[in-house]
Coordinates of C-alpha atoms in Angstrom, one line a residue:
X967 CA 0.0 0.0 0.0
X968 CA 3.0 2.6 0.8
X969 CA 4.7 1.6 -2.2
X970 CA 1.2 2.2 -4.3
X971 CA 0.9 5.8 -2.4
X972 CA 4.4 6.5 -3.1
X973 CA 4.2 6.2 -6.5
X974 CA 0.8 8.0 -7.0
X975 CA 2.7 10.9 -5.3
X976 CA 5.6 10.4 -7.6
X977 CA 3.3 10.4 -11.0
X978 CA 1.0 13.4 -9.5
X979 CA 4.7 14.8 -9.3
X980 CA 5.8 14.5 -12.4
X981 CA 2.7 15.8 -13.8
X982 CA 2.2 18.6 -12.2
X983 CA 6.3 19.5 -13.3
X984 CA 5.4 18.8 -16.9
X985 CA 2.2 20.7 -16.7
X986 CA 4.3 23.6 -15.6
X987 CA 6.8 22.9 -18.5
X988 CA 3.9 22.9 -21.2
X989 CA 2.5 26.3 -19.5
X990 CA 5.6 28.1 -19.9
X991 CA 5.9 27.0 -23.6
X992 CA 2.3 28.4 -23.7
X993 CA 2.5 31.3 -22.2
X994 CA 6.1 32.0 -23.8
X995 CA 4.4 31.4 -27.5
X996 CA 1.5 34.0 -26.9
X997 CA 3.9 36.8 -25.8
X998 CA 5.6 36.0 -29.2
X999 CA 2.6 36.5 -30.6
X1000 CA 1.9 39.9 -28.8
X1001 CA 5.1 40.9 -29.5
X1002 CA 4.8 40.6 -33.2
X1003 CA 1.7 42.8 -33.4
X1004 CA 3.1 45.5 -31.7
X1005 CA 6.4 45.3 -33.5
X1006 CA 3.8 45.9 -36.2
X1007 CA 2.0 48.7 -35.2
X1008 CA 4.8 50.7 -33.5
X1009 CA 7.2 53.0 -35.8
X1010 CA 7.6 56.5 -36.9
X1011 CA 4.7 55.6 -39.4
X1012 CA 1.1 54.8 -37.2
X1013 CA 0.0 51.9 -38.5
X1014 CA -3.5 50.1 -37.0
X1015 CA -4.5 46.5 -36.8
X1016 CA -7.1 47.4 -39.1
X1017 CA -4.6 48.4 -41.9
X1018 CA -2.3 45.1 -41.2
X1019 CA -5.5 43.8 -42.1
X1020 CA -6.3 45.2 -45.5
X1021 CA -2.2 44.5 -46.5
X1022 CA -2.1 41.3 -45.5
X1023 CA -5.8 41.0 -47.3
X1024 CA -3.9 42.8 -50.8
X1025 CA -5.9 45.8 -49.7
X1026 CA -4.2 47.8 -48.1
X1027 CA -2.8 51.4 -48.6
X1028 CA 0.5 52.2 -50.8
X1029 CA 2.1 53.4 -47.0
X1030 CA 0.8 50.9 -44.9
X1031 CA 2.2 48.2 -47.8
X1032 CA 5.5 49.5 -48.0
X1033 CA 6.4 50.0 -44.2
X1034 CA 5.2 46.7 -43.7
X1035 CA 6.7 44.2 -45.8
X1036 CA 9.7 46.0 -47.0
X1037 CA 10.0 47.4 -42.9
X1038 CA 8.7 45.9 -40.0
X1039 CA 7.8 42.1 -41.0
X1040 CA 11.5 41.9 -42.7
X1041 CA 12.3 42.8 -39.5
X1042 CA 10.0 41.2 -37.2
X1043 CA 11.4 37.6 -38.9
X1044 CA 14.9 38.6 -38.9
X1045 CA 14.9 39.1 -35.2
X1046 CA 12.7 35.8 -34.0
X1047 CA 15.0 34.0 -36.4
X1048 CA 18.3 35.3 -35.0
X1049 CA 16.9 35.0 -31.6
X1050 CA 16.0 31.3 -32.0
X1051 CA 19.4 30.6 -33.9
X1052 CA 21.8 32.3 -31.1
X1053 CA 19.6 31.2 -28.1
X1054 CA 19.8 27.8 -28.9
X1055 CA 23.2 27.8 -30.3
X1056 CA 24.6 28.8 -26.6
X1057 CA 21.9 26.3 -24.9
X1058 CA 23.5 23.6 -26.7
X1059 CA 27.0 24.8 -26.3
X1060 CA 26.4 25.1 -22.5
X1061 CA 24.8 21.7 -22.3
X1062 CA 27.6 19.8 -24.6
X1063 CA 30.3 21.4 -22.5
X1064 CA 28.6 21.2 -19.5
X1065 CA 29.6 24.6 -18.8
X1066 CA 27.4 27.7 -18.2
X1067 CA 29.7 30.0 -19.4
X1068 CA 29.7 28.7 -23.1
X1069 CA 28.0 30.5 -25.4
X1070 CA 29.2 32.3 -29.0
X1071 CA 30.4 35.4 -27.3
X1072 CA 32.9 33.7 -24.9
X1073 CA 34.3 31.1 -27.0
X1074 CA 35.6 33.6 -29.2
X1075 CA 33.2 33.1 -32.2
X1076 CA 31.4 36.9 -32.4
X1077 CA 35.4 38.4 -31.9
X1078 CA 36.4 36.2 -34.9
X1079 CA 33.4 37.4 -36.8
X1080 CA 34.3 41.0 -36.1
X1081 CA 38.1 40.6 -37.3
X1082 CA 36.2 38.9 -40.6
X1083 CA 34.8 42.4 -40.9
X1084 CA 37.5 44.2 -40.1
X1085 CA 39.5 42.5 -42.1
X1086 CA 36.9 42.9 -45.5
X1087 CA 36.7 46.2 -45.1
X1088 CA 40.5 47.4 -44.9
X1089 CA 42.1 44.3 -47.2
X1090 CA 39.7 42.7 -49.4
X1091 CA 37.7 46.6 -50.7
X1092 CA 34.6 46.5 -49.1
X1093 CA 35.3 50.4 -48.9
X1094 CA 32.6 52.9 -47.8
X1095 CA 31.1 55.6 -49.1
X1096 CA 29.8 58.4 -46.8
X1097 CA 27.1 60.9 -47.8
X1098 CA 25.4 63.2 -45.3
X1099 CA 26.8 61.2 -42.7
X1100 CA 25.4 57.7 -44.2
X1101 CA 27.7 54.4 -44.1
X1102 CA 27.3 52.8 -47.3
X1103 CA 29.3 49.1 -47.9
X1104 CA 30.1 49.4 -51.3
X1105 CA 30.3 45.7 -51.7
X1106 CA 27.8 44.4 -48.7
X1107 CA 28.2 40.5 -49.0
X1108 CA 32.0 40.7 -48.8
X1109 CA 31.7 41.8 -45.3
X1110 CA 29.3 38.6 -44.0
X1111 CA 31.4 36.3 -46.4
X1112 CA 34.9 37.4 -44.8
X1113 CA 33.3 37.4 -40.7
X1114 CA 31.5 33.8 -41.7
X1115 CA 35.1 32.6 -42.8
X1116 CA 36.7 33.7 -39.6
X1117 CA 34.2 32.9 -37.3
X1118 CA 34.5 29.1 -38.9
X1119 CA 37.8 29.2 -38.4
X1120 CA 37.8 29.8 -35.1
X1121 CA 35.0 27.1 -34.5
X1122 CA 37.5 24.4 -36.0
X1123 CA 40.9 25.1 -34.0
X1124 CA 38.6 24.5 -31.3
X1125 CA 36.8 21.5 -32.6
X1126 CA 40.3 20.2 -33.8
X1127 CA 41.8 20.5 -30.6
X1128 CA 38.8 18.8 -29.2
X1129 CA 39.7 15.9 -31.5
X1130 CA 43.4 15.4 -32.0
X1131 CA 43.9 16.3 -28.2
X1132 CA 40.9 14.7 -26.7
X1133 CA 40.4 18.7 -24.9
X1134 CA 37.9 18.6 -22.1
X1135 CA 35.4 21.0 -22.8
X1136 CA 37.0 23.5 -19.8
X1137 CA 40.0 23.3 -22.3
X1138 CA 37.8 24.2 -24.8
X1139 CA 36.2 26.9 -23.0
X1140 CA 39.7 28.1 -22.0
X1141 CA 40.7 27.9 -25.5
X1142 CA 37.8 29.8 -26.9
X1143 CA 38.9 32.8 -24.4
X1144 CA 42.4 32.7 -25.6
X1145 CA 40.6 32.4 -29.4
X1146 CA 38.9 35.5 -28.9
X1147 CA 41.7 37.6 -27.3
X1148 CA 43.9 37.0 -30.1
X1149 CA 40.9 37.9 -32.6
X1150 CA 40.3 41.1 -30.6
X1151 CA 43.9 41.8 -30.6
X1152 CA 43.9 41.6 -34.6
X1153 CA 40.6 44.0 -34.8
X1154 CA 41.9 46.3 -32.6
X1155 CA 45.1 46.8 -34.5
X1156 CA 43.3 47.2 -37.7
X1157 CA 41.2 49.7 -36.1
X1158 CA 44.6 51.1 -35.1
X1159 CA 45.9 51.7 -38.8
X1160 CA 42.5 52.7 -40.7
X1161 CA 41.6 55.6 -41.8
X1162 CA 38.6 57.8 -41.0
X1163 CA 36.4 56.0 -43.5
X1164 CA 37.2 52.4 -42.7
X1165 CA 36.9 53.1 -39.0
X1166 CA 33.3 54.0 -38.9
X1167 CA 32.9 51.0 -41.3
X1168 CA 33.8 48.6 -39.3
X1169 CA 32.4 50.6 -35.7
X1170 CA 29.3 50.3 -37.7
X1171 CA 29.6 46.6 -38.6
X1172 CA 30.3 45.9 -34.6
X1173 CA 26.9 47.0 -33.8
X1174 CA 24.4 44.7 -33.9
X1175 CA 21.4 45.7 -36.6
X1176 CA 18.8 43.7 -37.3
X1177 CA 17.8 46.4 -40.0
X1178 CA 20.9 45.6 -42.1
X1179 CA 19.4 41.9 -43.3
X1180 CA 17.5 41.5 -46.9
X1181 CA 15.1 39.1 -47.5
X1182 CA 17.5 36.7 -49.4
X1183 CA 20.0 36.8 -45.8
X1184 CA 16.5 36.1 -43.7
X1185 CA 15.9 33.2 -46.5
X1186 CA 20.0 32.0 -45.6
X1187 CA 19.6 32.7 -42.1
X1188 CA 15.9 30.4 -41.4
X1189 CA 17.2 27.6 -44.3
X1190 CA 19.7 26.2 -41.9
X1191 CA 18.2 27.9 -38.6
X1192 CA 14.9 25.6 -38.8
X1193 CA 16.4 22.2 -39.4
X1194 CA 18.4 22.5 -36.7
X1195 CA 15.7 23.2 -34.7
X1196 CA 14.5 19.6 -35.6
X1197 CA 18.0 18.5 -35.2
X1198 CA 18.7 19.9 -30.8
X1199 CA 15.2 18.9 -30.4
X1200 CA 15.5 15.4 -31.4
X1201 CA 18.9 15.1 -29.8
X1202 CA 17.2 16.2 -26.7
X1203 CA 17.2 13.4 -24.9
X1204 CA 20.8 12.6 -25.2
X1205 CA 21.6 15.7 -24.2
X1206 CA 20.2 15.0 -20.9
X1207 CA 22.3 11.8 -20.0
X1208 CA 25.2 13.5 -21.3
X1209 CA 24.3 16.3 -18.6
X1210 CA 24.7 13.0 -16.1
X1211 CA 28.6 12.8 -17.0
X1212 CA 30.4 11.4 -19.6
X1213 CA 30.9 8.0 -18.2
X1214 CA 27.0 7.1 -17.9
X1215 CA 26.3 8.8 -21.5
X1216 CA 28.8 5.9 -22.5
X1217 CA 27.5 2.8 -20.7
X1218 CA 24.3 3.9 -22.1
X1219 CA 25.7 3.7 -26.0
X1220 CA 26.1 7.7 -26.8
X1221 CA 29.4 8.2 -28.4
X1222 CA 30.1 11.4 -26.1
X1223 CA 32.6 12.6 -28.6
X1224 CA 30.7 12.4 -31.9
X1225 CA 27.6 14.1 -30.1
X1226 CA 29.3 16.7 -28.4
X1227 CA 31.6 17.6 -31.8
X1228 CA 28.5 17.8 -33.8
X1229 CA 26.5 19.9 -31.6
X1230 CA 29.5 22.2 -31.6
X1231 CA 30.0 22.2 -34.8
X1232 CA 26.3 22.6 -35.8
X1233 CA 25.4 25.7 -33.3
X1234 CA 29.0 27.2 -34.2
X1235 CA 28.0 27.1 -38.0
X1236 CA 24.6 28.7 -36.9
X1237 CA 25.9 31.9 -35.0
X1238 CA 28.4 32.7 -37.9
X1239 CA 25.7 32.9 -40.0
X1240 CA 23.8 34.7 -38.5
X1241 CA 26.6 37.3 -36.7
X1242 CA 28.1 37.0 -40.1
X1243 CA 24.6 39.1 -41.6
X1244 CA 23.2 41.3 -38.5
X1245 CA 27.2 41.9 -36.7
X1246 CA 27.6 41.3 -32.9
X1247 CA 24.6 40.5 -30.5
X1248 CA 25.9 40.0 -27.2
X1249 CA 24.4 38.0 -24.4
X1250 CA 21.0 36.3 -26.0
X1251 CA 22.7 33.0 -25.9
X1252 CA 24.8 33.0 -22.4
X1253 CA 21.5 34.3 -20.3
X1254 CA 18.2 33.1 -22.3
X1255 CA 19.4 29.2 -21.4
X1256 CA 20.1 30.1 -17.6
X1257 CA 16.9 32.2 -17.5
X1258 CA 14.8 29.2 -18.7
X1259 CA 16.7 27.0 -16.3
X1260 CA 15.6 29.2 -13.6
X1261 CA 11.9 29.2 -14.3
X1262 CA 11.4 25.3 -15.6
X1263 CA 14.7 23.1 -15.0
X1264 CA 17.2 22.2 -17.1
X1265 CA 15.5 19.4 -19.1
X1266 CA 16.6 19.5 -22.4
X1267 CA 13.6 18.8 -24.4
X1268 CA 11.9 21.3 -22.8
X1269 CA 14.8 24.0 -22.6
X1270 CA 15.9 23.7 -26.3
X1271 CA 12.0 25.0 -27.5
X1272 CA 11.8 27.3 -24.8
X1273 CA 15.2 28.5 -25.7
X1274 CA 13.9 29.7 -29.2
X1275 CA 10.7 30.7 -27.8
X1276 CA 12.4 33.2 -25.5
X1277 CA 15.3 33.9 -27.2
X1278 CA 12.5 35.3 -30.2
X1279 CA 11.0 37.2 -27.7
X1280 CA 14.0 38.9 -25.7
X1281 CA 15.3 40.0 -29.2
X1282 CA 12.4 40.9 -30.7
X1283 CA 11.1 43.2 -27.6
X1284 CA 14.6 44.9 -27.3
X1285 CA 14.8 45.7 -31.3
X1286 CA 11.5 47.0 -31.0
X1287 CA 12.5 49.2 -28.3
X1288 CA 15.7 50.5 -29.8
X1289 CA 13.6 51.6 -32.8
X1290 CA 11.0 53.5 -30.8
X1291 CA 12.7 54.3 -28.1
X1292 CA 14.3 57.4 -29.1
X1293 CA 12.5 58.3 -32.8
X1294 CA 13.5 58.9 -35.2
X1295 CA 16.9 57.8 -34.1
X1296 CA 17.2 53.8 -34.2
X1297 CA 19.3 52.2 -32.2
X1298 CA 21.5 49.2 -32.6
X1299 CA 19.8 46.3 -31.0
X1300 CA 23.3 44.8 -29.9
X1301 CA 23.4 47.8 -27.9
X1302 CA 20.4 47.1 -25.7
X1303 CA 20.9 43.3 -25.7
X1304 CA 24.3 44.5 -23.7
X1305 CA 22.7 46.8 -21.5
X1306 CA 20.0 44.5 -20.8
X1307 CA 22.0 41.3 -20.6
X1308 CA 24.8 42.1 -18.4
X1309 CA 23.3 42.8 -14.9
X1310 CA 20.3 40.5 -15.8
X1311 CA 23.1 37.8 -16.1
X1312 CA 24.8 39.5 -12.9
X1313 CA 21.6 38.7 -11.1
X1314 CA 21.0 35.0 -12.0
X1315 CA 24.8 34.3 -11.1
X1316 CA 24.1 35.9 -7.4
X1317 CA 20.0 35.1 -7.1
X1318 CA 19.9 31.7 -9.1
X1319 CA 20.7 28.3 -7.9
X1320 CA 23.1 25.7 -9.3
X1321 CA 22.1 23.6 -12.3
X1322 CA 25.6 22.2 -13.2

């Protein structure tokens, strides 16, 4: 009879832990949702639910059609895409590494992708042209082409000294600092020796702007953003007995090394992209994972959707308020990710509890 009520207790348990789970994923998809309208109907230009309406019904006015597609729903996609792709690139890189300080910013990726710019702009003629104050890339897809390369190349010497030196992931960790310290040192001499021109090219790059991406570089960014979506989800599981150590991952028939090189790999390939088209956003993936794991757990086939779910919404609310903020002057949204990611990730270091 004990062993009956103890396991009635354990199922009503469990349940009510998943019914909080599936809540949060509720509640986190309709504040998506509300988010996206009022991306929609804030801007210098008013624009009402009623005219989102008539455009998306072909009816709507010249204004209201042009602000819209070729403005705020670029936009609007452009952020919840880059959002889901760098939140659940550094959940996945915290979770393979089994370290909470891994994400894209401090293993050195976004400072390789910012020498990549650097370097485009003062060696390989992505030159500028300045008129009433405007930056203008002469030859735009030089730039993302040149910070993709570097930002790859600093994902493989990692990934290589993973596997000709069997690296721990601390060592990875480690070498991802040193990685990005050499990187910055390189972009900071080239900021060193440019000119006027080329400076506020590549100060400009730095900045993370959603505005900057086309259509075709949201087409790029969700054509390898959405599989792997699929991809963390469905790994989910393993990701949790890997979180049990190495060892028991083993006797349970994961090859550790194979998974935790692929996911590497994978969510290294999807922050260049993306860093590679909108510059530097700071912070999304190191605190959207540990916020997540404060509210719900750290079970990973819950934390990966909530991860894109959140990290949609954190970088969709803040772009919306660097545009609006201070009209008509937009701000990059790399700035306020910064401002709003540092002391939140202060807090959850002092307030939260342990997960690793």
């Amino acid at each position: 009879m004990n062993g009956e009520t103890e396991r009635s207790q354990e199922i009503k348990k469990y349940k009510k832990i998943l019914n909080r789970k599936t809540s949060f994923l509720l509640i986190s998809s309709f504040l998506l949702f509300i988010s996206i309208l009022l991306s929609f109907l804030l801007g210098p230009v008013p624009i009402s639910i009623k005219d989102i309406a008539y455009v998306f019904m072909g009816k709507g006015t010249e204004i209201a059609t042009n602000v819209l597609w070729n403005i705020r729903i670029l936009r609007v996609l452009t952020a919840i895409v880059a959002g889901i792709g760098l939140s659940i690139s550094g959940a996945v890189m915290q979770s393979v590494l089994k370290n909470p300080l891994a994400s894209p910013y401090t293993l050195g990726i976004s400072h390789a992708a910012a020498f990549g710019a650097a370097f485009a702009v003062i060696f390989l003629g992505a030159g500028t042209a300045q008129t009433g104050g405007t930056i203008v890339l002469n030859n735009p897809y030089i730039v993302p082409i040149s910070a993709f390369f570097w930002s790859l190349v600093c994902t493989l010497i990692i990934l290589l000294l993973a596997k000709l030196k069997k690296a721990s992931p601390a060592t990875m960790i480690l070498t991802g600092i040193a990685l990005g310290s050499l990187f910055t040192a390189g972009y900071s001499s080239m900021q060193y020796f440019a000119d006027q021109t080329q400076l506020s090219t590549i100060v400009y790059w730095t900045f993370g702007d959603i505005g900057r991406a086309t259509w075709t570089d949201l087409g790029l960014m969700t054509l390898f953003v959405a599989p792997s979506i699929a991809y963390f989800t469905y790994k989910g599981w393993d990701y949790n007995i890997l979180d049990s150590g190495d060892d028991v991952a083993k006797s349970l028939g994961i090859n550790v090394e194979k998974l935790r090189i692929k996911g590497m790999l994978l969510s290294s390939f999807i922050t260049s992209l993306i860093i590679s088209f909108v510059g530097i956003i700071g912070f999304i993936g190191l605190v959207v994972p540990h916020i997540i794991r404060k509210i719900i757990g750290g079970d990973e086939k819950f934390l990966i959707p909530s991860s894109c779910l959140i990290g949609a919404l954190i970088l969709l609310v803040s772009d919306t308020g660097a545009r609006t903020a201070f009209t008509p002057i937009v701000l990059p949204v790399g700035i306020v990710t910064s401002f709003l990611g540092a002391p939140l990730f202060i807090y959850l270091v002092i307030k939260g509890r342990e997960y690793w």
